[in-house]
Coordinates of N, CA, C and O in Angstrom, one line a residue:
E1 N 17.5 -9.5 -11.1 CA 18.9 -9.5 -11.3 C 19.5 -8.2 -10.8 O 20.5 -8.2 -10.1
I2 N 18.9 -7.1 -11.1 CA 19.4 -5.8 -10.6 C 19.4 -5.7 -9.1 O 20.3 -5.3 -8.4
L3 N 18.3 -6.2 -8.5 CA 18.1 -6.2 -7.1 C 19.2 -7.1 -6.4 O 19.8 -6.7 -5.4
I4 N 19.4 -8.3 -6.9 CA 20.4 -9.2 -6.4 C 21.8 -8.5 -6.4 O 22.5 -8.5 -5.4
D5 N 22.1 -7.9 -7.5 CA 23.4 -7.1 -7.6 C 23.5 -6.1 -6.5 O 24.5 -5.9 -5.9
E6 N 22.4 -5.3 -6.3 CA 22.4 -4.3 -5.3 C 22.5 -4.9 -3.9 O 23.3 -4.4 -3.1
L7 N 21.9 -6.0 -3.7 CA 22.0 -6.7 -2.3 C 23.4 -7.2 -2.1 O 23.9 -7.1 -1.0
M8 N 24.0 -7.6 -3.2 CA 25.4 -8.1 -3.0 C 26.4 -7.0 -2.8 O 27.4 -7.2 -2.1
G9 N 26.2 -5.9 -3.4 CA 27.2 -4.8 -3.4 C 27.0 -3.7 -2.4 O 27.9 -3.0 -2.1
D10 N 25.8 -3.7 -1.8 CA 25.4 -2.6 -0.9 C 25.1 -3.2 0.5 O 24.1 -3.8 0.7
E11 N 26.1 -3.1 1.4 CA 26.0 -3.7 2.7 C 24.8 -3.2 3.5 O 24.1 -3.9 4.2
E12 N 24.6 -1.9 3.4 CA 23.5 -1.3 4.1 C 22.1 -1.8 3.6 O 21.3 -2.2 4.4
L13 N 22.0 -1.9 2.3 CA 20.7 -2.5 1.8 C 20.6 -4.0 2.2 O 19.5 -4.4 2.6
R14 N 21.7 -4.7 2.1 CA 21.7 -6.1 2.5 C 21.3 -6.3 4.0 O 20.4 -7.2 4.3
L15 N 21.8 -5.5 4.8 CA 21.5 -5.6 6.3 C 20.0 -5.2 6.5 O 19.3 -5.9 7.3
A16 N 19.5 -4.2 5.8 CA 18.1 -3.9 5.8 C 17.2 -5.0 5.4 O 16.2 -5.3 6.0
F17 N 17.7 -5.7 4.3 CA 16.9 -6.8 3.8 C 16.9 -8.0 4.8 O 15.9 -8.6 5.0
L18 N 18.1 -8.2 5.4 CA 18.1 -9.3 6.4 C 17.2 -9.0 7.6 O 16.7 -9.9 8.2
R19 N 17.1 -7.7 8.0 CA 16.3 -7.4 9.1 C 14.8 -7.4 8.8 O 14.0 -7.9 9.6
S20 N 14.5 -6.9 7.6 CA 13.1 -6.8 7.2 C 12.9 -7.0 5.7 O 12.8 -6.0 4.9
P21 N 13.0 -8.2 5.2 CA 13.0 -8.5 3.8 C 11.8 -7.9 3.0 O 11.9 -7.3 2.0
Y22 N 10.6 -8.1 3.6 CA 9.4 -7.7 2.8 C 9.4 -6.2 2.7 O 9.0 -5.6 1.7
R23 N 9.7 -5.5 3.8 CA 9.7 -4.0 3.8 C 10.8 -3.5 2.8 O 10.5 -2.6 2.1
T24 N 11.9 -4.1 2.8 CA 13.0 -3.7 1.9 C 12.6 -4.0 0.4 O 12.8 -3.1 -0.4
L25 N 11.9 -5.1 0.1 CA 11.5 -5.3 -1.2 C 10.3 -4.4 -1.6 O 10.3 -4.0 -2.8
Q26 N 9.5 -4.0 -0.7 CA 8.5 -3.0 -1.0 C 9.1 -1.7 -1.3 O 8.7 -1.0 -2.3
A27 N 10.1 -1.3 -0.6 CA 10.8 -0.1 -0.9 C 11.5 -0.2 -2.3 O 11.4 0.8 -3.1
G28 N 12.0 -1.3 -2.6 CA 12.6 -1.5 -4.0 C 11.5 -1.3 -5.1 O 11.8 -0.7 -6.1
A29 N 10.3 -1.8 -4.8 CA 9.2 -1.6 -5.8 C 8.9 -0.1 -6.0 O 8.7 0.4 -7.1
E30 N 9.0 0.6 -4.9 CA 8.8 2.1 -4.9 C 9.9 2.8 -5.7 O 9.7 3.9 -6.2
W31 N 11.1 2.2 -5.7 CA 12.2 2.8 -6.4 C 12.2 2.4 -7.9 O 13.2 2.7 -8.6
G32 N 11.2 1.6 -8.3 CA 11.2 1.2 -9.7 C 11.7 -0.2 -10.0 O 12.0 -0.5 -11.1
M33 N 11.7 -1.0 -8.9 CA 12.1 -2.4 -9.1 C 11.0 -3.3 -8.6 O 11.2 -4.0 -7.6
P34 N 9.9 -3.3 -9.3 CA 8.8 -4.2 -8.9 C 9.1 -5.6 -9.1 O 9.8 -6.0 -10.0
L35 N 8.6 -6.4 -8.2 CA 8.8 -7.9 -8.3 C 7.5 -8.6 -8.2 O 6.5 -8.1 -7.7
T36 N 7.5 -9.8 -8.8 CA 6.3 -10.6 -8.8 C 6.2 -11.2 -7.4 O 7.2 -11.3 -6.6
D37 N 5.1 -11.8 -7.0 CA 4.9 -12.5 -5.7 C 5.9 -13.6 -5.6 O 6.5 -13.8 -4.6
N38 N 6.1 -14.4 -6.7 CA 7.0 -15.5 -6.7 C 8.5 -15.0 -6.5 O 9.2 -15.7 -5.8
E39 N 8.9 -13.9 -7.1 CA 10.2 -13.4 -6.9 C 10.4 -12.9 -5.5 O 11.4 -13.2 -4.9
R40 N 9.4 -12.2 -4.9 CA 9.5 -11.8 -3.5 C 9.6 -13.0 -2.6 O 10.5 -13.1 -1.7
Q41 N 8.8 -14.1 -2.8 CA 8.8 -15.3 -2.0 C 10.2 -15.9 -2.1 O 10.8 -16.4 -1.1
A42 N 10.7 -16.0 -3.3 CA 12.0 -16.7 -3.5 C 13.1 -15.9 -2.8 O 14.0 -16.5 -2.1
L43 N 13.1 -14.6 -2.9 CA 14.2 -13.8 -2.2 C 14.1 -13.9 -0.7 O 15.1 -14.0 0.0
C44 N 12.9 -13.9 -0.2 CA 12.7 -13.9 1.3 C 13.0 -15.3 1.8 O 13.5 -15.4 2.9
A45 N 12.7 -16.3 1.1 CA 13.0 -17.7 1.5 C 14.5 -18.0 1.6 O 14.9 -18.8 2.4
S46 N 15.3 -17.3 0.8 CA 16.7 -17.6 0.7 C 17.5 -16.4 1.3 O 18.7 -16.3 1.0
R47 N 17.0 -15.6 2.2 CA 17.7 -14.5 2.7 C 19.1 -14.8 3.3 O 20.0 -14.2 3.0
Y48 N 19.1 -15.8 4.1 CA 20.4 -16.2 4.7 C 20.4 -17.7 4.8 O 19.4 -18.3 5.0
P49 N 21.5 -18.3 4.5 CA 22.8 -17.8 4.3 C 23.2 -17.5 2.9 O 24.4 -17.0 2.6
V50 N 22.3 -17.6 1.9 CA 22.7 -17.4 0.5 C 23.3 -16.0 0.3 O 24.4 -15.9 -0.3
L51 N 22.7 -15.0 0.7 CA 23.2 -13.6 0.5 C 24.6 -13.5 1.1 O 25.5 -12.9 0.5
E52 N 24.7 -13.9 2.3 CA 26.0 -13.8 3.0 C 27.1 -14.6 2.4 O 28.2 -14.2 2.2
L53 N 26.8 -15.8 1.9 CA 27.8 -16.7 1.3 C 28.2 -16.1 0.0 O 29.4 -16.1 -0.3
V54 N 27.3 -15.6 -0.8 CA 27.7 -14.9 -2.1 C 28.5 -13.7 -1.8 O 29.5 -13.4 -2.5
T55 N 28.1 -12.9 -0.8 CA 28.9 -11.7 -0.5 C 30.3 -12.0 -0.1 O 31.2 -11.4 -0.5
E56 N 30.4 -13.0 0.8 CA 31.8 -13.5 1.2 C 32.6 -13.9 0.0 O 33.8 -13.6 -0.1
A57 N 32.0 -14.7 -0.9 CA 32.7 -15.1 -2.1 C 33.2 -13.9 -2.9 O 34.3 -13.9 -3.5
I58 N 32.3 -12.9 -3.1 CA 32.7 -11.8 -3.9 C 33.9 -11.0 -3.2 O 34.8 -10.6 -3.8
R59 N 33.8 -10.9 -1.9 CA 34.8 -10.2 -1.1 C 36.1 -11.0 -1.2 O 37.2 -10.4 -1.4
D60 N 36.1 -12.3 -1.1 CA 37.3 -13.1 -1.2 C 37.9 -12.9 -2.6 O 39.1 -12.8 -2.7
R61 N 37.1 -13.0 -3.6 CA 37.6 -12.8 -5.0 C 38.2 -11.5 -5.2 O 39.2 -11.3 -5.9
Q62 N 37.7 -10.4 -4.6 CA 38.2 -9.1 -4.7 C 39.3 -8.8 -3.7 O 39.9 -7.7 -3.8
G63 N 39.6 -9.7 -2.8 CA 40.6 -9.6 -1.8 C 40.3 -8.6 -0.7 O 41.1 -8.0 -0.1
L64 N 39.0 -8.5 -0.5 CA 38.5 -7.5 0.6 C 38.2 -8.3 1.9 O 37.8 -9.4 1.9
A65 N 38.5 -7.6 3.0 CA 38.2 -8.2 4.3 C 36.7 -8.1 4.6 O 36.0 -7.2 4.1
A66 N 36.2 -9.0 5.4 CA 34.8 -9.1 5.7 C 34.4 -8.0 6.7 O 35.2 -7.5 7.4

């Protein structure tokens, strides 16, 4: 949940994740956010468009431009 919040709110992290999901998740584990294999697989399988759609919805709700 914490990682999802970070991916939604941090554009740089989200772009890094979209470019290299496994590397980004490994870095997250090193920062104290370890994930199970199932969690990593689920996040990597749904990289796009789920993250972008949720991010757009958040921006729309907050009245921010994309």
